[in-house]
CSV table of C-alpha atoms and ligand atoms in Angstrom, one decimal:
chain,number,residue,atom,x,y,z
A,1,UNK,CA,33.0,31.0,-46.9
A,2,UNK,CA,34.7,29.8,-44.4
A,3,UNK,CA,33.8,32.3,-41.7
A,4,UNK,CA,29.9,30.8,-42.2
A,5,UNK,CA,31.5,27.1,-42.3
A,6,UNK,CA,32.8,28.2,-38.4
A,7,UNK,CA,29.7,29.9,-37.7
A,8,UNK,CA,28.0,26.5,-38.8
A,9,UNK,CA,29.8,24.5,-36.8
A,10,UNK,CA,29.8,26.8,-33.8
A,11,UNK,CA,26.2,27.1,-33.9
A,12,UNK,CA,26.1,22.8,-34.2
A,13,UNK,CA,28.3,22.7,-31.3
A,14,UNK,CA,25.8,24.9,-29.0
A,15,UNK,CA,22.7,23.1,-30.2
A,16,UNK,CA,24.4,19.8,-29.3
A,17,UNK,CA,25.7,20.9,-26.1
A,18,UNK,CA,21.6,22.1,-25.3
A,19,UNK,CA,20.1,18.8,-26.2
A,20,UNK,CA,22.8,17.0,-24.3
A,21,UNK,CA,22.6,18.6,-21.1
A,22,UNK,CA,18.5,19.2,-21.5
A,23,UNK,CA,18.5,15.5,-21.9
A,24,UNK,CA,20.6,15.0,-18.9
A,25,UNK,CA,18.4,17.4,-16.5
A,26,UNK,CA,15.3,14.9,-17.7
A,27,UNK,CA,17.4,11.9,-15.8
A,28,UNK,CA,18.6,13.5,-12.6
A,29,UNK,CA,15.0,14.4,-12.3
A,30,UNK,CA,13.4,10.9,-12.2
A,31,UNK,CA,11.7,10.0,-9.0
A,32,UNK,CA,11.2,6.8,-6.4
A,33,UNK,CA,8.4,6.7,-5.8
A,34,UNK,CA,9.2,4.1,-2.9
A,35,UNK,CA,11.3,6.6,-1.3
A,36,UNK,CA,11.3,5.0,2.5
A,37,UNK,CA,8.8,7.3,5.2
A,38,UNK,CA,10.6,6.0,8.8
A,39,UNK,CA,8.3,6.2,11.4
A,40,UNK,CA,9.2,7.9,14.7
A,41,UNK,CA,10.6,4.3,15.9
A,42,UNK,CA,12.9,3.7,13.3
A,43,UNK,CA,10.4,1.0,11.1
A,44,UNK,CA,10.1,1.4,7.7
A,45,UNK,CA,6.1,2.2,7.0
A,46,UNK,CA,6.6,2.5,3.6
A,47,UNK,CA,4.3,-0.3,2.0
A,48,UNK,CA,2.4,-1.5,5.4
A,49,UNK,CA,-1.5,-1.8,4.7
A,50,UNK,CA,-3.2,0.4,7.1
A,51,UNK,CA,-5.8,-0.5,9.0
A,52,UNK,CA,-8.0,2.5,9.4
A,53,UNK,CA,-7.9,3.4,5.4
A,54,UNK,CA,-7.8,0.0,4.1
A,55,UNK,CA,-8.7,-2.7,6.7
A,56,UNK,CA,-11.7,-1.5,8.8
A,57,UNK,CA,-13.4,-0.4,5.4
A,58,UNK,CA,-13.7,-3.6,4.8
A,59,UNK,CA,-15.4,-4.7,7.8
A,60,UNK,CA,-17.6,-1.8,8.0
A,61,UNK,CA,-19.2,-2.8,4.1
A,62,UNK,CA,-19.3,-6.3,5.0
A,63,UNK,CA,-19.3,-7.5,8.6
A,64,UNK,CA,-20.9,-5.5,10.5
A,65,UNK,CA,-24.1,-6.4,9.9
A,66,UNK,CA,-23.9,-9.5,12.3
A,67,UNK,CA,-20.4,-8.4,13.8
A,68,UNK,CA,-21.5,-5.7,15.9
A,69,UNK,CA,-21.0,-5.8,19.2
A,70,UNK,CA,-23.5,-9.2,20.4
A,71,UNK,CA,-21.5,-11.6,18.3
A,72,UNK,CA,-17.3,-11.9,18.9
A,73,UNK,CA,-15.5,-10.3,17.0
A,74,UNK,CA,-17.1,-6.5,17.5
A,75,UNK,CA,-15.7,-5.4,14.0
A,76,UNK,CA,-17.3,-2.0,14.4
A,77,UNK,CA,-15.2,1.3,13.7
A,78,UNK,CA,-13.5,2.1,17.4
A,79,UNK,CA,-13.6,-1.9,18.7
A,80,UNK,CA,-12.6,-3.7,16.4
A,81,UNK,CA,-8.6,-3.3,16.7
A,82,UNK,CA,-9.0,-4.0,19.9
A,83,UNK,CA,-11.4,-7.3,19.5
A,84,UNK,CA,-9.3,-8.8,16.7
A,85,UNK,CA,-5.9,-8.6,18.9
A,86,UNK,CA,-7.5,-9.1,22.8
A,87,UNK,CA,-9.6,-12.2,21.0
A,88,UNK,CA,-6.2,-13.8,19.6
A,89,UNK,CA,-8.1,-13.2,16.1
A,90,UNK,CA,-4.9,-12.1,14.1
A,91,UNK,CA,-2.1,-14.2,15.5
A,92,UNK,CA,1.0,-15.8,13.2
A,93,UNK,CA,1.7,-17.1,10.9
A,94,UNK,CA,-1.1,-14.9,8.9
A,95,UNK,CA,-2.4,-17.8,6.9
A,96,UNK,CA,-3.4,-19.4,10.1
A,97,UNK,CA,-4.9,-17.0,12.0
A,98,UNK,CA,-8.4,-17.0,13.1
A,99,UNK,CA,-9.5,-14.0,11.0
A,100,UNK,CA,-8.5,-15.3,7.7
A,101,UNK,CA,-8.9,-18.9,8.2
A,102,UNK,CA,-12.5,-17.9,9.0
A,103,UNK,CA,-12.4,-15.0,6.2
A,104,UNK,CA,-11.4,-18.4,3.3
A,105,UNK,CA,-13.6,-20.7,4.5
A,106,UNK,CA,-17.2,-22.1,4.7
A,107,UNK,CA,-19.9,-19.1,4.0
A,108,UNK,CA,-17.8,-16.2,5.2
A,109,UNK,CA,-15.9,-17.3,2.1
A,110,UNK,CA,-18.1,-15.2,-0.2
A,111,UNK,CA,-18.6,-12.2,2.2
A,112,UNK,CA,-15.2,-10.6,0.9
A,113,UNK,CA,-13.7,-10.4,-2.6
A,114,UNK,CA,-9.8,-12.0,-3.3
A,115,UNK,CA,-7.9,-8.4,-2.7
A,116,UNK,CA,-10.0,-8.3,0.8
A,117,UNK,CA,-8.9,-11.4,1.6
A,118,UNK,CA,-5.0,-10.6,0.6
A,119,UNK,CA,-5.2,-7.3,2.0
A,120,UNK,CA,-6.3,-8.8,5.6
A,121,UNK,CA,-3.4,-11.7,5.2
A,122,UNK,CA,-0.7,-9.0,3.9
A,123,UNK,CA,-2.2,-7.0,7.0
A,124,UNK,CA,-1.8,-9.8,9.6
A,125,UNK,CA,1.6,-10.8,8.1
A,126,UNK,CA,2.9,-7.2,8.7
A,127,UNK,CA,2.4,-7.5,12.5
A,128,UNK,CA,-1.8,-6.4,12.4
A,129,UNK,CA,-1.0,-2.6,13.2
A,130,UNK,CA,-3.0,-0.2,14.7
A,131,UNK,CA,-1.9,2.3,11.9
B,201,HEC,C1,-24.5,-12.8,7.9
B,201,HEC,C2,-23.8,-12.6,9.1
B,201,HEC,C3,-22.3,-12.5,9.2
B,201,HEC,C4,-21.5,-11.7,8.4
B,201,HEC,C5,-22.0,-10.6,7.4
B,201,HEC,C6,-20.2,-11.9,8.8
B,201,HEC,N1,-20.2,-12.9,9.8
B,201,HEC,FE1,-18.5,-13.6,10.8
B,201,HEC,N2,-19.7,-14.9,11.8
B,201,HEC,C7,-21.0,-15.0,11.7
B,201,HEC,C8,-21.5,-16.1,12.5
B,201,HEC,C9,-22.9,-16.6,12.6
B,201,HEC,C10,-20.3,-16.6,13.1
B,201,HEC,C11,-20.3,-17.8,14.1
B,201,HEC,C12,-19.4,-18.9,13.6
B,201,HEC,C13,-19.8,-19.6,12.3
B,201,HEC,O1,-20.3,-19.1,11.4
B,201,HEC,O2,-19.6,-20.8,12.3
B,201,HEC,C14,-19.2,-15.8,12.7
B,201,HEC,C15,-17.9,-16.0,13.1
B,201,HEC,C16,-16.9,-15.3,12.7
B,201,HEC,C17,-15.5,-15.4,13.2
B,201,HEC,C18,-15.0,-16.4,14.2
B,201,HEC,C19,-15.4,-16.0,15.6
B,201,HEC,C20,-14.9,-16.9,16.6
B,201,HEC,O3,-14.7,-16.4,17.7
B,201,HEC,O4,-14.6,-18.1,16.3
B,201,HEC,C21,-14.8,-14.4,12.6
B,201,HEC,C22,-13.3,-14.2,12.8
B,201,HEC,C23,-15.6,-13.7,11.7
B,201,HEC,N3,-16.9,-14.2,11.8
B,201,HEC,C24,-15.2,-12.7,10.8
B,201,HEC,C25,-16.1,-12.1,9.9
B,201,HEC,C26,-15.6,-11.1,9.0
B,201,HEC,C27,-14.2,-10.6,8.9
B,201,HEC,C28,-16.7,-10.7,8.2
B,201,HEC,C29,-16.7,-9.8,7.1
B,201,HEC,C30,-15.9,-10.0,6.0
B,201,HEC,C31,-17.8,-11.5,8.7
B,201,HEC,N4,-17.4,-12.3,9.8
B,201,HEC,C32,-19.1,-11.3,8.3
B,201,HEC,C33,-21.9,-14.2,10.9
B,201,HEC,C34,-21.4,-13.3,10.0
């Protein structure tokens, strides 16, 4: 009898010690996923909008119908970057610059949605890169 009582509690102890370090493993595990990506120069890229993926999309659906090329800014894939910074189009602070003051205002207003609008601001506020 009391040979199976040890047994028992033997056997309890190993199951314990399983759960307790299988639940440990499950911790040490966990992810950031806002581990930093440091650019070549030192900055930390890790939640900069980028232009080519998220910016000049934008323009491309919505602009360049009338922006391209005869009417400033050229906001055509290739010219544009260079347009919206040589035109003084995305200078500070973001909320003022020429780009989103015209992008919030008059009939341009309705030509992008809100998140275009914030993504363009948040982009201007980061320092406009060419990333
Ligand atoms: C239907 C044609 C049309 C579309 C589409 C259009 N624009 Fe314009 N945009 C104009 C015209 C016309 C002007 C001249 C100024 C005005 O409207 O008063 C202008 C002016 C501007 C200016 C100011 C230029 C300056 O030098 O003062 C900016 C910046 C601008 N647009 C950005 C945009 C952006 C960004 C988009 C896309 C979200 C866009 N536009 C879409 C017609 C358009």
């Amino acid at each position: 009898m009391t040979k199976i009582f040890k047994n028992l509690i033997l056997l309890l102890t190993i199951v314990a010690g399983v759960f307790y370090f299988s639940s440990c493993e499950k911790y040490t595990y966990i992810v950031d996923k806002r581990i930093p990506v440091i650019d070549t120069t030192g900055n930390d890229t890790t939640n900069l909008v980028k232009f080519a993926t998220e910016i000049q999309p934008v323009f491309t659906a919505k602009c360049i119908s009338c922006h391209k090329g005869t009417r400033n800014p050229d906001l055509r894939e290739g010219n544009s970057y260079a347009a919206l910074t040589g035109g003084g189009y995305v200078n500070q602070p973001a909320t003022g610059s020429k780009l989103y003051s015209m992008m919030t205002s008059g009939s341009h207003s309705s030509l992008s949605t809100q998140e275009d609008k914030n993504k363009i601001l948040l982009w201007i506020s980061q320092g406009a890169k060419n990333n």
